[in-house]
PDB file of C-alpha atoms in Angstrom:
ATOM      1  CA  MET A 541      -3.810 -16.003 -27.076  1.00  0.00           C
ATOM      2  CA  ASP A 542      -6.130 -13.107 -26.472  1.00  0.00           C
ATOM      3  CA  PHE A 543      -9.077 -14.661 -25.877  1.00  0.00           C
ATOM      4  CA  THR A 544      -8.102 -17.050 -23.873  1.00  0.00           C
ATOM      5  CA  LYS A 545      -6.889 -13.853 -21.728  1.00  0.00           C
ATOM      6  CA  GLU A 546     -10.562 -11.952 -22.305  1.00  0.00           C
ATOM      7  CA  ARG A 547     -12.082 -15.632 -21.121  1.00  0.00           C
ATOM      8  CA  THR A 548      -9.846 -14.854 -17.509  1.00  0.00           C
ATOM      9  CA  SER A 549     -10.647 -11.759 -17.162  1.00  0.00           C
ATOM     10  CA  GLU A 550     -15.071 -12.533 -16.849  1.00  0.00           C
ATOM     11  CA  LEU A 551     -13.484 -15.291 -14.059  1.00  0.00           C
ATOM     12  CA  SER A 552     -14.185 -14.463 -10.644  1.00  0.00           C
ATOM     13  CA  ASP A 553     -11.181 -14.379  -8.075  1.00  0.00           C
ATOM     14  CA  GLU A 554     -12.524 -18.345  -6.274  1.00  0.00           C
ATOM     15  CA  ILE A 555     -12.279 -19.201  -9.357  1.00  0.00           C
ATOM     16  CA  LEU A 556      -8.870 -17.590 -10.386  1.00  0.00           C
ATOM     17  CA  CYS A 557      -6.877 -18.433  -7.718  1.00  0.00           C
ATOM     18  CA  ALA A 558      -8.077 -21.911  -8.031  1.00  0.00           C
ATOM     19  CA  LYS A 559      -6.639 -22.432 -11.652  1.00  0.00           C
ATOM     20  CA  ALA A 560      -3.877 -20.751 -10.352  1.00  0.00           C
ATOM     21  CA  CYS A 561      -2.901 -23.256  -7.376  1.00  0.00           C
ATOM     22  CA  SER A 562      -3.598 -25.811 -10.749  1.00  0.00           C
ATOM     23  CA  GLY A 563      -0.724 -24.271 -12.135  1.00  0.00           C
ATOM     24  CA  ASP A 564      -2.518 -22.365 -14.269  1.00  0.00           C
ATOM     25  CA  ARG A 565       0.675 -18.966 -14.338  1.00  0.00           C
ATOM     26  CA  LEU A 566      -2.555 -17.132 -16.706  1.00  0.00           C
ATOM     27  CA  SER A 567      -5.363 -17.132 -14.396  1.00  0.00           C
ATOM     28  CA  GLU A 568      -2.546 -15.944 -11.366  1.00  0.00           C
ATOM     29  CA  GLU A 569      -0.795 -12.879 -13.581  1.00  0.00           C
ATOM     30  CA  ARG A 570      -5.000 -12.139 -14.198  1.00  0.00           C
ATOM     31  CA  LEU A 571      -5.267 -12.010 -10.030  1.00  0.00           C
ATOM     32  CA  VAL A 572      -1.754 -10.174  -9.729  1.00  0.00           C
ATOM     33  CA  LEU A 573      -2.800  -7.280 -12.374  1.00  0.00           C
ATOM     34  CA  ARG A 574      -6.628  -7.375 -10.744  1.00  0.00           C
ATOM     35  CA  TYR A 575      -4.451  -6.470  -7.454  1.00  0.00           C
ATOM     36  CA  GLN A 576      -1.801  -4.407  -8.293  1.00  0.00           C
ATOM     37  CA  GLN A 577      -3.872  -1.256  -6.726  1.00  0.00           C
ATOM     38  CA  LEU A 578      -4.753  -2.674  -3.635  1.00  0.00           C
ATOM     39  CA  THR A 579      -1.260  -3.822  -3.582  1.00  0.00           C
ATOM     40  CA  ARG A 580       0.315   0.036  -3.994  1.00  0.00           C
ATOM     41  CA  ALA A 581      -2.505   1.108  -1.736  1.00  0.00           C
ATOM     42  CA  CYS A 582      -1.817  -1.481   1.773  1.00  0.00           C
ATOM     43  CA  ALA A 583       1.866   0.449   0.971  1.00  0.00           C
ATOM     44  CA  ARG A 584       1.201   3.408   0.296  1.00  0.00           C
ATOM     45  CA  PRO A 585       0.119   4.565   3.916  1.00  0.00           C
ATOM     46  CA  TYR A 586       3.605   4.062   4.600  1.00  0.00           C
ATOM     47  CA  PHE A 587       6.918   6.300   3.562  1.00  0.00           C
ATOM     48  CA  LEU A 588      10.409   5.443   3.194  1.00  0.00           C
ATOM     49  CA  ALA A 589      12.718   7.501   4.456  1.00  0.00           C
ATOM     50  CA  GLY A 590      15.987   6.666   2.724  1.00  0.00           C
ATOM     51  CA  GLY A 591      14.601   3.923   1.585  1.00  0.00           C
ATOM     52  CA  ASP A 592      12.581   3.208  -1.804  1.00  0.00           C
ATOM     53  CA  SER A 593       8.253   2.845  -1.602  1.00  0.00           C
ATOM     54  CA  GLU A 594       9.286  -0.137  -4.010  1.00  0.00           C
ATOM     55  CA  ASP A 595      10.130  -2.657  -0.684  1.00  0.00           C
ATOM     56  CA  LEU A 596       7.412  -1.724   0.603  1.00  0.00           C
ATOM     57  CA  ILE A 597       4.991  -2.682  -2.649  1.00  0.00           C
ATOM     58  CA  GLN A 598       7.235  -6.063  -3.060  1.00  0.00           C
ATOM     59  CA  GLU A 599       6.363  -7.142  -0.162  1.00  0.00           C
ATOM     60  CA  ALA A 600       2.570  -6.443  -0.598  1.00  0.00           C
ATOM     61  CA  MET A 601       3.225  -8.352  -3.553  1.00  0.00           C
ATOM     62  CA  PHE A 602       4.817 -10.960  -1.628  1.00  0.00           C
ATOM     63  CA  GLY A 603       1.092 -11.256   0.245  1.00  0.00           C
ATOM     64  CA  LEU A 604      -0.711 -11.639  -2.920  1.00  0.00           C
ATOM     65  CA  LEU A 605       0.982 -14.471  -3.807  1.00  0.00           C
ATOM     66  CA  LYS A 606       0.756 -16.565  -0.854  1.00  0.00           C
ATOM     67  CA  ALA A 607      -2.955 -15.738  -0.516  1.00  0.00           C
ATOM     68  CA  ILE A 608      -3.243 -16.679  -3.904  1.00  0.00           C
ATOM     69  CA  ARG A 609      -1.468 -19.772  -2.970  1.00  0.00           C
ATOM     70  CA  GLU A 610      -3.082 -20.624   0.246  1.00  0.00           C
ATOM     71  CA  PHE A 611      -6.131 -19.372   0.085  1.00  0.00           C
ATOM     72  CA  ASP A 612      -9.179 -21.768   1.181  1.00  0.00           C
ATOM     73  CA  PRO A 613     -12.743 -21.908  -0.738  1.00  0.00           C
ATOM     74  CA  LYS A 614     -14.479 -23.719   2.201  1.00  0.00           C
ATOM     75  CA  ARG A 615     -13.800 -20.690   4.461  1.00  0.00           C
ATOM     76  CA  SER A 616     -16.322 -18.380   4.917  1.00  0.00           C
ATOM     77  CA  VAL A 617     -14.392 -15.550   3.013  1.00  0.00           C
ATOM     78  CA  SER A 618     -14.189 -13.584   0.221  1.00  0.00           C
ATOM     79  CA  PHE A 619     -10.335 -13.743  -1.045  1.00  0.00           C
ATOM     80  CA  ARG A 620     -10.539 -10.242  -1.140  1.00  0.00           C
ATOM     81  CA  THR A 621     -11.042 -10.252   1.806  1.00  0.00           C
ATOM     82  CA  PHE A 622      -8.391 -12.930   2.481  1.00  0.00           C
ATOM     83  CA  ALA A 623      -5.754 -10.853  -0.527  1.00  0.00           C
ATOM     84  CA  GLU A 624      -5.404  -8.341   1.947  1.00  0.00           C
ATOM     85  CA  VAL A 625      -5.788  -9.642   5.314  1.00  0.00           C
ATOM     86  CA  CYS A 626      -2.312 -11.687   4.163  1.00  0.00           C
ATOM     87  CA  ILE A 627      -0.419  -8.056   2.390  1.00  0.00           C
ATOM     88  CA  ARG A 628      -1.477  -6.378   4.840  1.00  0.00           C
ATOM     89  CA  ASN A 629       0.547  -8.913   7.224  1.00  0.00           C
ATOM     90  CA  ARG A 630       3.246  -8.879   4.950  1.00  0.00           C
ATOM     91  CA  ILE A 631       3.641  -5.142   5.220  1.00  0.00           C
ATOM     92  CA  ARG A 632       3.690  -5.430   9.092  1.00  0.00           C
ATOM     93  CA  SER A 633       6.367  -7.792   9.026  1.00  0.00           C
ATOM     94  CA  ALA A 634       8.408  -6.567   7.099  1.00  0.00           C
ATOM     95  CA  VAL A 635       8.448  -3.168   9.276  1.00  0.00           C
ATOM     96  CA  THR A 636       8.726  -5.376  12.542  1.00  0.00           C
ATOM     97  CA  SER A 637      11.769  -7.248  11.209  1.00  0.00           C
ATOM     98  CA  ALA A 638      12.940  -3.645  10.372  1.00  0.00           C
ATOM     99  CA  ALA A 639      11.903  -1.901  13.295  1.00  0.00           C
ATOM    100  CA  ARG A 640      14.586  -5.183  14.784  1.00  0.00           C
ATOM    101  CA  GLY A 641      17.490  -4.402  12.622  1.00  0.00           C
ATOM    102  CA  LYS A 642      16.898  -6.696  10.047  1.00  0.00           C
ATOM    103  CA  HIS A 643      16.361  -4.954   6.691  1.00  0.00           C
ATOM    104  CA  THR A 644      18.072  -1.215   7.082  1.00  0.00           C
ATOM    105  CA  PRO A 645      16.091   0.834   4.733  1.00  0.00           C
ATOM    106  CA  LEU A 646      12.995   0.022   5.948  1.00  0.00           C
ATOM    107  CA  ASN A 647      13.522   1.336   9.261  1.00  0.00           C
ATOM    108  CA  HIS A 648      13.006   4.248   8.920  1.00  0.00           C
ATOM    109  CA  SER A 649       9.232   3.755   7.306  1.00  0.00           C
ATOM    110  CA  VAL A 650       6.056   6.534   8.273  1.00  0.00           C
ATOM    111  CA  PRO A 651       2.969   4.980   8.883  1.00  0.00           C
ATOM    112  CA  PHE A 652      -0.150   7.900   8.101  1.00  0.00           C
ATOM    113  CA  GLU A 653      -3.145   5.707   8.595  1.00  0.00           C
ATOM    114  CA  LEU A 654      -4.506   5.279  12.024  1.00  0.00           C
ATOM    115  CA  SER A 655      -5.440   2.214  12.480  1.00  0.00           C
ATOM    116  CA  MET A 656      -2.202   0.929  12.218  1.00  0.00           C
ATOM    117  CA  LEU A 657      -1.080   3.045  15.321  1.00  0.00           C
ATOM    118  CA  GLU A 658      -3.281   1.326  16.939  1.00  0.00           C
ATOM    119  CA  SER A 659      -2.205  -1.769  18.933  1.00  0.00           C
ATOM    120  CA  GLU A 660      -2.771  -3.674  22.226  1.00  0.00           C
ATOM    121  CA  ASN A 661      -2.640  -0.573  24.794  1.00  0.00           C
ATOM    122  CA  SER A 662      -4.735  -0.088  27.601  1.00  0.00           C
ATOM    123  CA  PRO A 663      -8.120   2.533  26.583  1.00  0.00           C
ATOM    124  CA  GLU A 664      -5.817   5.158  27.097  1.00  0.00           C
ATOM    125  CA  GLU A 665      -3.534   3.993  25.425  1.00  0.00           C
ATOM    126  CA  LEU A 666      -5.635   3.479  22.354  1.00  0.00           C
ATOM    127  CA  VAL A 667      -7.007   6.968  22.549  1.00  0.00           C
ATOM    128  CA  ILE A 668      -3.368   9.129  22.790  1.00  0.00           C
ATOM    129  CA  THR A 669      -2.412   7.229  20.484  1.00  0.00           C
ATOM    130  CA  ARG A 670      -5.354   8.672  18.190  1.00  0.00           C
ATOM    131  CA  GLU A 671      -5.187  11.844  19.407  1.00  0.00           C
ATOM    132  CA  GLU A 672      -0.898  12.288  18.202  1.00  0.00           C
ATOM    133  CA  GLY A 673      -2.211  10.311  14.720  1.00  0.00           C
ATOM    134  CA  GLU A 674      -5.065  13.025  14.158  1.00  0.00           C
ATOM    135  CA  GLU A 675      -2.265  16.228  15.073  1.00  0.00           C
ATOM    136  CA  ARG A 676       0.714  14.319  12.884  1.00  0.00           C
ATOM    137  CA  LEU A 677      -2.472  14.424  10.251  1.00  0.00           C
ATOM    138  CA  ASP A 678      -3.175  18.156  10.709  1.00  0.00           C
ATOM    139  CA  GLN A 679       0.243  18.826  11.180  1.00  0.00           C
ATOM    140  CA  ILE A 680       1.394  17.303   8.220  1.00  0.00           C
ATOM    141  CA  ASN A 681      -1.617  18.909   5.749  1.00  0.00           C
ATOM    142  CA  ARG A 682      -0.859  22.852   7.362  1.00  0.00           C
ATOM    143  CA  ARG A 683       2.741  21.766   5.477  1.00  0.00           C
ATOM    144  CA  LEU A 684       1.460  20.968   2.551  1.00  0.00           C
ATOM    145  CA  SER A 685      -0.390  22.593  -0.231  1.00  0.00           C
ATOM    146  CA  PRO A 686      -3.994  21.796  -1.900  1.00  0.00           C
ATOM    147  CA  LEU A 687      -2.195  20.412  -4.831  1.00  0.00           C
ATOM    148  CA  GLU A 688       0.208  18.483  -2.706  1.00  0.00           C
ATOM    149  CA  GLN A 689      -2.875  17.667  -0.212  1.00  0.00           C
ATOM    150  CA  ARG A 690      -4.773  16.245  -3.829  1.00  0.00           C
ATOM    151  CA  ILE A 691      -1.659  13.927  -5.029  1.00  0.00           C
ATOM    152  CA  LEU A 692      -0.951  12.542  -1.157  1.00  0.00           C
ATOM    153  CA  ALA A 693      -4.913  11.280  -0.905  1.00  0.00           C
ATOM    154  CA  LEU A 694      -4.274  10.027  -4.391  1.00  0.00           C
ATOM    155  CA  TYR A 695      -1.221   8.057  -3.669  1.00  0.00           C
ATOM    156  CA  LEU A 696      -2.047   6.452  -1.034  1.00  0.00           C
ATOM    157  CA  GLN A 697      -5.230   5.571  -3.056  1.00  0.00           C
ATOM    158  CA  GLY A 698      -2.519   3.100  -4.970  1.00  0.00           C
ATOM    159  CA  LEU A 699      -2.640   5.448  -7.782  1.00  0.00           C
ATOM    160  CA  SER A 700       0.265   5.710  -9.973  1.00  0.00           C
ATOM    161  CA  TYR A 701       1.551   8.868 -10.829  1.00  0.00           C
ATOM    162  CA  ARG A 702       0.986   8.814 -14.700  1.00  0.00           C
ATOM    163  CA  ASP A 703      -3.012   8.135 -13.536  1.00  0.00           C
ATOM    164  CA  ILE A 704      -2.814  10.793 -10.421  1.00  0.00           C
ATOM    165  CA  GLY A 705      -1.405  13.356 -13.373  1.00  0.00           C
ATOM    166  CA  ARG A 706      -4.081  12.277 -15.484  1.00  0.00           C
ATOM    167  CA  GLN A 707      -6.685  13.620 -12.389  1.00  0.00           C
ATOM    168  CA  VAL A 708      -4.355  16.765 -11.156  1.00  0.00           C
ATOM    169  CA  GLU A 709      -4.521  17.829 -14.526  1.00  0.00           C
ATOM    170  CA  ARG A 710      -0.045  17.420 -14.026  1.00  0.00           C
ATOM    171  CA  PRO A 711       3.101  16.329 -16.031  1.00  0.00           C
ATOM    172  CA  THR A 712       3.575  12.966 -14.428  1.00  0.00           C
ATOM    173  CA  LYS A 713       7.157  14.707 -13.224  1.00  0.00           C
ATOM    174  CA  ALA A 714       5.047  17.665 -11.282  1.00  0.00           C
ATOM    175  CA  VAL A 715       3.681  14.367  -9.237  1.00  0.00           C
ATOM    176  CA  ASP A 716       6.932  12.723  -8.883  1.00  0.00           C
ATOM    177  CA  ASN A 717       8.269  16.051  -7.705  1.00  0.00           C
ATOM    178  CA  ALA A 718       5.418  16.883  -5.379  1.00  0.00           C
ATOM    179  CA  VAL A 719       5.486  12.914  -3.903  1.00  0.00           C
ATOM    180  CA  GLN A 720       8.744  14.353  -2.877  1.00  0.00           C
ATOM    181  CA  ARG A 721       8.052  16.609  -0.791  1.00  0.00           C
ATOM    182  CA  ILE A 722       5.756  15.800   0.545  1.00  0.00           C
ATOM    183  CA  ARG A 723       7.990  12.377   1.326  1.00  0.00           C
ATOM    184  CA  ARG A 724      10.417  15.026   2.978  1.00  0.00           C
ATOM    185  CA  LYS A 725       7.305  17.508   4.476  1.00  0.00           C
ATOM    186  CA  VAL A 726       6.386  14.033   6.750  1.00  0.00           C
ATOM    187  CA  ALA A 727       9.517  12.918   7.294  1.00  0.00           C
ATOM    188  CA  LYS A 728      10.012  16.352   8.655  1.00  0.00           C
ATOM    189  CA  VAL A 729       6.597  15.594  10.895  1.00  0.00           C
ATOM    190  CA  TYR A 730       7.588  12.511  11.715  1.00  0.00           C
ATOM    191  CA  GLY A 731      11.154  13.522  12.993  1.00  0.00           C
ATOM    192  CA  VAL A 732      12.844  11.674  10.288  1.00  0.00           C
ATOM    193  CA  PHE A 733      15.104  12.893   8.087  1.00  0.00           C
ATOM    194  CA  SER A 734      16.534  10.736   5.147  1.00  0.00           C
ATOM    195  CA  GLU A 735      19.810  10.334   4.222  1.00  0.00           C
ATOM    196  CA  SER A 736      19.737  11.726   0.400  1.00  0.00           C
TER     197      SER A 736
END
């Protein structure tokens, strides 16, 4: 079993994807493990006021599974690119559904990523949206301590609390507490208040 796992770790994403589509569960599991950090990184630009951030990470994981099942190697795109598009689309779809009131925990998601704030509006509206986003990020940074700023940057990269703790040389519980403080501060900047 360890020999098989070792061999699958050496295979390219595209080969693992083809094997997963043929029913090889080990290859599918290997891809899920490889892309675990990407799913977290894609989901973390959103904080959920009054909800659990794991909801969006779960949506991101559904996007990854869709990518594994629908990837077409005949197209001139890498699996990684296709997977990231599927993951981001699934997250956006979940947020859009939440805005319609279908999923209450997602109703107050707060985007950090400026590109997600943009839409197909006029150039003037895009400039205004970008400026508003930059102003909010500025407000957030002024409210956060230097440690909280570092933790937020690592959190948005999809690192686990344990990995963040190692990088900032703090216990995992201290990282968790810092993330909770950051969420409250961000919610105030965006005018969204958690019910908890």
